[in-house]
Amino acid sequence: MKFSKILIALIIIAVALYIGLRVMSPDTASSKPAWLQKLDKNNDGKIGQDEFLALDANKDGKISQDEATAYGIPAEEWKKWDKDGDGSLSLEEMKPYGG
């Protein structure tokens, strides 16, 4: 009887540890939003200059909200990046994200 209680306790601890480790170290590829996986061509977790330029459909050196939306970037994400509020993203505004 005492042995079965110890065994059950050990199983519960093992399951809790397993779940805790899975939560603490998620698979980075699956934890990124789909639009970021699509944008981050080299899978380095950053938006590089070439990746930034791929968004610039009209090649004016800026990313409009329409260009970002067409790529699948949510509007609320784009608005966080538009630091100066001019309605477009410059490469300078993307530097904190690896641009």
PDB file of C-alpha atoms in Angstrom:
ATOM      1  CA  MET A   1       0.000   0.000   0.000  1.00  0.00           C
ATOM      2  CA  LYS A   2       2.739   2.440   0.963  1.00  0.00           C
ATOM      3  CA  PHE A   3       4.755   1.441  -2.133  1.00  0.00           C
ATOM      4  CA  SER A   4       1.843   2.237  -4.473  1.00  0.00           C
ATOM      5  CA  LYS A   5       1.429   5.697  -2.924  1.00  0.00           C
ATOM      6  CA  ILE A   6       5.130   6.412  -3.457  1.00  0.00           C
ATOM      7  CA  LEU A   7       4.907   5.146  -7.039  1.00  0.00           C
ATOM      8  CA  ILE A   8       1.893   7.346  -7.791  1.00  0.00           C
ATOM      9  CA  ALA A   9       3.660  10.364  -6.269  1.00  0.00           C
ATOM     10  CA  LEU A  10       6.754   9.719  -8.408  1.00  0.00           C
ATOM     11  CA  ILE A  11       4.631   9.426 -11.552  1.00  0.00           C
ATOM     12  CA  ILE A  12       2.882  12.715 -10.762  1.00  0.00           C
ATOM     13  CA  ILE A  13       6.239  14.434 -10.203  1.00  0.00           C
ATOM     14  CA  ALA A  14       7.638  13.017 -13.455  1.00  0.00           C
ATOM     15  CA  VAL A  15       4.616  14.204 -15.444  1.00  0.00           C
ATOM     16  CA  ALA A  16       4.789  17.661 -13.845  1.00  0.00           C
ATOM     17  CA  LEU A  17       8.498  17.950 -14.687  1.00  0.00           C
ATOM     18  CA  TYR A  18       7.894  16.842 -18.267  1.00  0.00           C
ATOM     19  CA  ILE A  19       5.112  19.388 -18.754  1.00  0.00           C
ATOM     20  CA  GLY A  20       7.186  22.121 -17.124  1.00  0.00           C
ATOM     21  CA  LEU A  21      10.141  21.465 -19.408  1.00  0.00           C
ATOM     22  CA  ARG A  22       7.921  21.507 -22.496  1.00  0.00           C
ATOM     23  CA  VAL A  23       6.464  24.869 -21.485  1.00  0.00           C
ATOM     24  CA  MET A  24       9.859  26.390 -20.685  1.00  0.00           C
ATOM     25  CA  SER A  25      11.535  25.336 -23.935  1.00  0.00           C
ATOM     26  CA  PRO A  26       8.994  25.448 -26.764  1.00  0.00           C
ATOM     27  CA  ASP A  27      10.029  24.609 -30.299  1.00  0.00           C
ATOM     28  CA  THR A  28      11.064  27.997 -31.715  1.00  0.00           C
ATOM     29  CA  ALA A  29       9.818  27.282 -35.222  1.00  0.00           C
ATOM     30  CA  SER A  30       6.320  26.425 -34.063  1.00  0.00           C
ATOM     31  CA  SER A  31       6.204  29.213 -31.472  1.00  0.00           C
ATOM     32  CA  LYS A  32       6.710  31.940 -34.095  1.00  0.00           C
ATOM     33  CA  PRO A  33       3.576  33.309 -35.752  1.00  0.00           C
ATOM     34  CA  ALA A  34       3.031  32.076 -39.320  1.00  0.00           C
ATOM     35  CA  TRP A  35       3.701  35.521 -40.806  1.00  0.00           C
ATOM     36  CA  LEU A  36       7.082  35.710 -39.030  1.00  0.00           C
ATOM     37  CA  GLN A  37       8.034  32.216 -40.184  1.00  0.00           C
ATOM     38  CA  LYS A  38       7.201  33.313 -43.738  1.00  0.00           C
ATOM     39  CA  LEU A  39       9.170  36.567 -43.423  1.00  0.00           C
ATOM     40  CA  ASP A  40      12.234  35.128 -41.641  1.00  0.00           C
ATOM     41  CA  LYS A  41      13.627  33.293 -44.677  1.00  0.00           C
ATOM     42  CA  ASN A  42      16.925  32.281 -43.040  1.00  0.00           C
ATOM     43  CA  ASN A  43      15.305  31.279 -39.714  1.00  0.00           C
ATOM     44  CA  ASP A  44      17.645  33.395 -37.604  1.00  0.00           C
ATOM     45  CA  GLY A  45      14.783  34.914 -35.589  1.00  0.00           C
ATOM     46  CA  LYS A  46      15.462  38.400 -36.968  1.00  0.00           C
ATOM     47  CA  ILE A  47      14.120  40.474 -39.826  1.00  0.00           C
ATOM     48  CA  GLY A  48      17.169  41.248 -41.945  1.00  0.00           C
ATOM     49  CA  GLN A  49      17.546  43.920 -44.612  1.00  0.00           C
ATOM     50  CA  ASP A  50      16.881  41.495 -47.467  1.00  0.00           C
ATOM     51  CA  GLU A  51      13.787  40.201 -45.661  1.00  0.00           C
ATOM     52  CA  PHE A  52      12.633  43.783 -45.082  1.00  0.00           C
ATOM     53  CA  LEU A  53      13.106  44.624 -48.759  1.00  0.00           C
ATOM     54  CA  ALA A  54      11.050  41.568 -49.740  1.00  0.00           C
ATOM     55  CA  LEU A  55       8.057  43.257 -48.071  1.00  0.00           C
ATOM     56  CA  ASP A  56       8.553  46.476 -50.040  1.00  0.00           C
ATOM     57  CA  ALA A  57       6.318  45.651 -53.022  1.00  0.00           C
ATOM     58  CA  ASN A  58       6.528  49.100 -54.640  1.00  0.00           C
ATOM     59  CA  LYS A  59      10.274  49.449 -53.858  1.00  0.00           C
ATOM     60  CA  ASP A  60       9.943  52.898 -52.253  1.00  0.00           C
ATOM     61  CA  GLY A  61      12.181  51.959 -49.306  1.00  0.00           C
ATOM     62  CA  LYS A  62       9.283  51.823 -46.847  1.00  0.00           C
ATOM     63  CA  ILE A  63       6.688  49.260 -45.854  1.00  0.00           C
ATOM     64  CA  SER A  64       3.113  50.528 -45.933  1.00  0.00           C
ATOM     65  CA  GLN A  65       0.428  48.933 -43.818  1.00  0.00           C
ATOM     66  CA  ASP A  66      -1.115  47.526 -47.014  1.00  0.00           C
ATOM     67  CA  GLU A  67       2.194  45.877 -47.957  1.00  0.00           C
ATOM     68  CA  ALA A  68       2.524  44.405 -44.464  1.00  0.00           C
ATOM     69  CA  THR A  69      -1.086  43.210 -44.419  1.00  0.00           C
ATOM     70  CA  ALA A  70      -0.659  41.587 -47.836  1.00  0.00           C
ATOM     71  CA  TYR A  71       2.231  39.625 -46.334  1.00  0.00           C
ATOM     72  CA  GLY A  72       0.038  38.512 -43.421  1.00  0.00           C
ATOM     73  CA  ILE A  73       1.432  40.804 -40.719  1.00  0.00           C
ATOM     74  CA  PRO A  74      -1.401  41.731 -38.331  1.00  0.00           C
ATOM     75  CA  ALA A  75      -2.306  45.432 -38.239  1.00  0.00           C
ATOM     76  CA  GLU A  76      -1.713  45.660 -34.481  1.00  0.00           C
ATOM     77  CA  GLU A  77       1.830  44.298 -34.931  1.00  0.00           C
ATOM     78  CA  TRP A  78       2.554  46.747 -37.748  1.00  0.00           C
ATOM     79  CA  LYS A  79       1.290  49.666 -35.638  1.00  0.00           C
ATOM     80  CA  LYS A  80       3.712  48.734 -32.826  1.00  0.00           C
ATOM     81  CA  TRP A  81       6.598  48.946 -35.297  1.00  0.00           C
ATOM     82  CA  ASP A  82       5.546  52.318 -36.783  1.00  0.00           C
ATOM     83  CA  LYS A  83       7.293  54.294 -34.034  1.00  0.00           C
ATOM     84  CA  ASP A  84       7.083  57.713 -35.705  1.00  0.00           C
ATOM     85  CA  GLY A  85       3.440  57.256 -36.751  1.00  0.00           C
ATOM     86  CA  ASP A  86       4.053  58.286 -40.362  1.00  0.00           C
ATOM     87  CA  GLY A  87       2.054  55.381 -41.773  1.00  0.00           C
ATOM     88  CA  SER A  88       5.045  53.443 -43.072  1.00  0.00           C
ATOM     89  CA  LEU A  89       7.925  51.413 -41.711  1.00  0.00           C
ATOM     90  CA  SER A  90      11.487  52.365 -42.477  1.00  0.00           C
ATOM     91  CA  LEU A  91      14.472  50.084 -42.192  1.00  0.00           C
ATOM     92  CA  GLU A  92      15.529  52.211 -39.207  1.00  0.00           C
ATOM     93  CA  GLU A  93      12.266  51.388 -37.393  1.00  0.00           C
ATOM     94  CA  MET A  94      12.930  47.702 -38.027  1.00  0.00           C
ATOM     95  CA  LYS A  95      16.465  47.720 -36.550  1.00  0.00           C
ATOM     96  CA  PRO A  96      15.271  46.533 -33.110  1.00  0.00           C
ATOM     97  CA  TYR A  97      13.889  43.444 -34.880  1.00  0.00           C
ATOM     98  CA  GLY A  98      17.153  42.753 -36.663  1.00  0.00           C
ATOM     99  CA  GLY A  99      16.554  44.927 -39.752  1.00  0.00           C
TER     100      GLY A  99
END
